[in-house]
mmCIF file with all atom_site columns, C-alpha atoms in Angstrom:
data_model
loop_
_atom_site.group_PDB
_atom_site.id
_atom_site.type_symbol
_atom_site.label_atom_id
_atom_site.label_alt_id
_atom_site.label_comp_id
_atom_site.label_asym_id
_atom_site.label_entity_id
_atom_site.label_seq_id
_atom_site.pdbx_PDB_ins_code
_atom_site.Cartn_x
_atom_site.Cartn_y
_atom_site.Cartn_z
_atom_site.occupancy
_atom_site.B_iso_or_equiv
_atom_site.pdbx_formal_charge
_atom_site.auth_seq_id
_atom_site.auth_comp_id
_atom_site.auth_asym_id
_atom_site.auth_atom_id
_atom_site.pdbx_PDB_model_num
ATOM 1  C CA . THR F 1 1  ? 1.347  -10.052 0.561   1.00 0.00 ? 209 THR F CA 1
ATOM 2  C CA . GLU F 1 2  ? 0.764  -8.408  -2.681  1.00 0.00 ? 210 GLU F CA 1
ATOM 3  C CA . ILE F 1 3  ? 0.045  -6.535  -4.380  1.00 0.00 ? 211 ILE F CA 1
ATOM 4  C CA . ALA F 1 4  ? -2.454 -6.339  -7.883  1.00 0.00 ? 212 ALA F CA 1
ATOM 5  C CA . PRO F 1 5  ? -2.761 -5.500  -10.482 1.00 0.00 ? 213 PRO F CA 1
ATOM 6  C CA . ASN F 1 6  ? 1.079  -4.609  -10.563 1.00 0.00 ? 214 ASN F CA 1
ATOM 7  C CA . PRO F 1 7  ? 1.545  -2.663  -12.780 1.00 0.00 ? 215 PRO F CA 1
ATOM 8  C CA . VAL F 1 8  ? -1.644 0.221   -12.527 1.00 0.00 ? 216 VAL F CA 1
ATOM 9  C CA . SER F 1 9  ? -3.005 2.835   -13.817 1.00 0.00 ? 217 SER F CA 1
ATOM 10 C CA . PRO F 1 10 ? -4.016 6.114   -11.948 1.00 0.00 ? 218 PRO F CA 1
ATOM 11 C CA . THR F 1 11 ? -8.038 5.067   -13.336 1.00 0.00 ? 219 THR F CA 1
ATOM 12 C CA . GLN F 1 12 ? -7.453 1.646   -11.613 1.00 0.00 ? 220 GLN F CA 1
ATOM 13 C CA . GLN F 1 13 ? -7.613 1.224   -8.117  1.00 0.00 ? 221 GLN F CA 1
ATOM 14 C CA . ALA F 1 14 ? -5.160 -1.139  -6.689  1.00 0.00 ? 222 ALA F CA 1
ATOM 15 C CA . ILE F 1 15 ? -5.168 -3.881  -3.466  1.00 0.00 ? 223 ILE F CA 1
ATOM 16 C CA . PHE F 1 16 ? -3.180 -4.681  -1.537  1.00 0.00 ? 224 PHE F CA 1
ATOM 17 C CA . SER F 1 17 ? -3.898 -8.012  0.277   1.00 0.00 ? 225 SER F CA 1
ATOM 18 C CA . VAL F 1 18 ? -2.606 -9.178  3.286   1.00 0.00 ? 226 VAL F CA 1
ATOM 19 C CA . SER F 1 19 ? -2.994 -11.357 5.897   1.00 0.00 ? 227 SER F CA 1
ATOM 20 C CA . ALA F 1 20 ? -2.716 -10.983 9.548   1.00 0.00 ? 228 ALA F CA 1
ATOM 21 C CA . ALA F 1 21 ? -2.850 -13.053 12.598  1.00 0.00 ? 229 ALA F CA 1
ATOM 22 C CA . ALA F 1 22 ? -4.823 -10.370 15.243  1.00 0.00 ? 230 ALA F CA 1
ATOM 23 C CA . SER F 1 23 ? -7.444 -8.068  14.020  1.00 0.00 ? 231 SER F CA 1
ATOM 24 C CA . MET F 1 24 ? -4.809 -4.657  14.374  1.00 0.00 ? 232 MET F CA 1
ATOM 25 C CA . GLU F 1 25 ? -4.847 -1.060  13.334  1.00 0.00 ? 233 GLU F CA 1
ATOM 26 C CA . VAL F 1 26 ? -1.798 -0.611  10.799  1.00 0.00 ? 234 VAL F CA 1
ATOM 27 C CA . GLN F 1 27 ? -0.613 2.969   8.876   1.00 0.00 ? 235 GLN F CA 1
ATOM 28 C CA . LEU F 1 28 ? -0.314 2.418   5.489   1.00 0.00 ? 236 LEU F CA 1
ATOM 29 C CA . GLN F 1 29 ? 2.789  4.867   3.679   1.00 0.00 ? 237 GLN F CA 1
ATOM 30 C CA . ILE F 1 30 ? 3.573  4.969   0.060   1.00 0.00 ? 238 ILE F CA 1
ATOM 31 C CA . ARG F 1 31 ? 6.761  6.388   -1.016  1.00 0.00 ? 239 ARG F CA 1
ATOM 32 C CA . ASP F 1 32 ? 8.025  8.427   -3.972  1.00 0.00 ? 240 ASP F CA 1
ATOM 33 C CA . PRO F 1 33 ? 11.851 6.974   -5.553  1.00 0.00 ? 241 PRO F CA 1
ATOM 34 C CA . ALA F 1 34 ? 13.623 9.709   -3.329  1.00 0.00 ? 242 ALA F CA 1
ATOM 35 C CA . GLY F 1 35 ? 11.339 8.500   -0.343  1.00 0.00 ? 243 GLY F CA 1
ATOM 36 C CA . ARG F 1 36 ? 9.385  11.301  0.110   1.00 0.00 ? 244 ARG F CA 1
ATOM 37 C CA . LEU F 1 37 ? 6.211  10.202  1.750   1.00 0.00 ? 245 LEU F CA 1
ATOM 38 C CA . CYS F 1 38 ? 3.218  10.596  -0.752  1.00 0.00 ? 246 CYS F CA 1
ATOM 39 C CA . ARG F 1 39 ? 0.172  9.373   0.638   1.00 0.00 ? 247 ARG F CA 1
ATOM 40 C CA . SER F 1 40 ? -0.371 8.093   4.043   1.00 0.00 ? 248 SER F CA 1
ATOM 41 C CA . MET F 1 41 ? -3.426 6.820   6.100   1.00 0.00 ? 249 MET F CA 1
ATOM 42 C CA . THR F 1 42 ? -4.486 4.238   8.857   1.00 0.00 ? 250 THR F CA 1
ATOM 43 C CA . VAL F 1 43 ? -6.547 1.272   8.505   1.00 0.00 ? 251 VAL F CA 1
ATOM 44 C CA . GLN F 1 44 ? -8.566 -0.533  10.081  1.00 0.00 ? 252 GLN F CA 1
ATOM 45 C CA . ILE F 1 45 ? -7.770 -4.560  9.853   1.00 0.00 ? 253 ILE F CA 1
ATOM 46 C CA . ALA F 1 46 ? -9.038 -7.817  10.920  1.00 0.00 ? 254 ALA F CA 1
ATOM 47 C CA . ALA F 1 47 ? -7.731 -11.506 11.543  1.00 0.00 ? 255 ALA F CA 1
ATOM 48 C CA . GLY F 1 48 ? -7.222 -13.540 8.757   1.00 0.00 ? 256 GLY F CA 1
ATOM 49 C CA . GLU F 1 49 ? -7.195 -12.565 4.261   1.00 0.00 ? 257 GLU F CA 1
ATOM 50 C CA . ASN F 1 50 ? -7.949 -7.925  4.326   1.00 0.00 ? 258 ASN F CA 1
ATOM 51 C CA . ASN F 1 51 ? -7.845 -5.974  0.625   1.00 0.00 ? 259 ASN F CA 1
ATOM 52 C CA . VAL F 1 52 ? -7.012 -2.642  1.362   1.00 0.00 ? 260 VAL F CA 1
ATOM 53 C CA . SER F 1 53 ? -7.398 -0.578  -1.180  1.00 0.00 ? 261 SER F CA 1
ATOM 54 C CA . LEU F 1 54 ? -4.732 1.789   -2.707  1.00 0.00 ? 262 LEU F CA 1
ATOM 55 C CA . PRO F 1 55 ? -5.303 5.346   -3.413  1.00 0.00 ? 263 PRO F CA 1
ATOM 56 C CA . THR F 1 56 ? -3.671 5.706   -7.166  1.00 0.00 ? 264 THR F CA 1
ATOM 57 C CA . GLU F 1 57 ? -5.503 8.821   -8.842  1.00 0.00 ? 265 GLU F CA 1
ATOM 58 C CA . SER F 1 58 ? -3.234 11.219  -7.556  1.00 0.00 ? 266 SER F CA 1
ATOM 59 C CA . LEU F 1 59 ? -0.054 9.073   -8.379  1.00 0.00 ? 267 LEU F CA 1
ATOM 60 C CA . GLN F 1 60 ? 2.963  10.514  -11.678 1.00 0.00 ? 268 GLN F CA 1
ATOM 61 C CA . ALA F 1 61 ? 3.850  7.611   -13.456 1.00 0.00 ? 269 ALA F CA 1
ATOM 62 C CA . GLY F 1 62 ? 7.110  5.563   -12.095 1.00 0.00 ? 270 GLY F CA 1
ATOM 63 C CA . MET F 1 63 ? 7.971  3.323   -9.071  1.00 0.00 ? 271 MET F CA 1
ATOM 64 C CA . TYR F 1 64 ? 6.913  3.132   -5.651  1.00 0.00 ? 272 TYR F CA 1
ATOM 65 C CA . ALA F 1 65 ? 7.370  1.976   -2.446  1.00 0.00 ? 273 ALA F CA 1
ATOM 66 C CA . VAL F 1 66 ? 3.553  0.750   -0.463  1.00 0.00 ? 274 VAL F CA 1
ATOM 67 C CA . SER F 1 67 ? 4.548  -0.007  3.603   1.00 0.00 ? 275 SER F CA 1
ATOM 68 C CA . LEU F 1 68 ? 2.309  -1.282  6.039   1.00 0.00 ? 276 LEU F CA 1
ATOM 69 C CA . LEU F 1 69 ? 3.365  -0.362  9.440   1.00 0.00 ? 277 LEU F CA 1
ATOM 70 C CA . HIS F 1 70 ? 1.730  -2.059  12.083  1.00 0.00 ? 278 HIS F CA 1
ATOM 71 C CA . GLU F 1 71 ? 3.279  -3.809  15.963  1.00 0.00 ? 279 GLU F CA 1
ATOM 72 C CA . LYS F 1 72 ? 5.048  -6.493  14.820  1.00 0.00 ? 280 LYS F CA 1
ATOM 73 C CA . GLY F 1 73 ? 7.251  -4.978  12.184  1.00 0.00 ? 281 GLY F CA 1
ATOM 74 C CA . VAL F 1 74 ? 6.817  -3.843  8.581   1.00 0.00 ? 282 VAL F CA 1
ATOM 75 C CA . VAL F 1 75 ? 6.048  -5.163  5.198   1.00 0.00 ? 283 VAL F CA 1
ATOM 76 C CA . THR F 1 76 ? 7.169  -3.324  2.053   1.00 0.00 ? 284 THR F CA 1
ATOM 77 C CA . ARG F 1 77 ? 5.910  -4.047  -2.033  1.00 0.00 ? 285 ARG F CA 1
ATOM 78 C CA . ARG F 1 78 ? 6.367  -2.129  -5.422  1.00 0.00 ? 286 ARG F CA 1
ATOM 79 C CA . LEU F 1 79 ? 4.028  -0.344  -7.417  1.00 0.00 ? 287 LEU F CA 1
ATOM 80 C CA . THR F 1 80 ? 4.396  0.628   -10.829 1.00 0.00 ? 288 THR F CA 1
ATOM 81 C CA . VAL F 1 81 ? 2.198  3.456   -11.705 1.00 0.00 ? 289 VAL F CA 1
ATOM 82 C CA . GLN F 1 82 ? 1.724  3.548   -15.571 1.00 0.00 ? 290 GLN F CA 1
#
């Protein structure tokens, strides 16, 4: 599970690559360093490798926590916006 490119500029599109054992609906959340929710969206992922586009155009420069919440837990990765 990774985010690329990282760091990213607001004009680029970042991709969260994740693999899943089965199809499922997940919640994608982007939080700022203070823990405030900047963006939240529901995404349907398929079994196998998935690439989820991350909306970065409205994010200010800084570090963010990108979390993928699913029935088996949470996966969180850091994203730097330049």
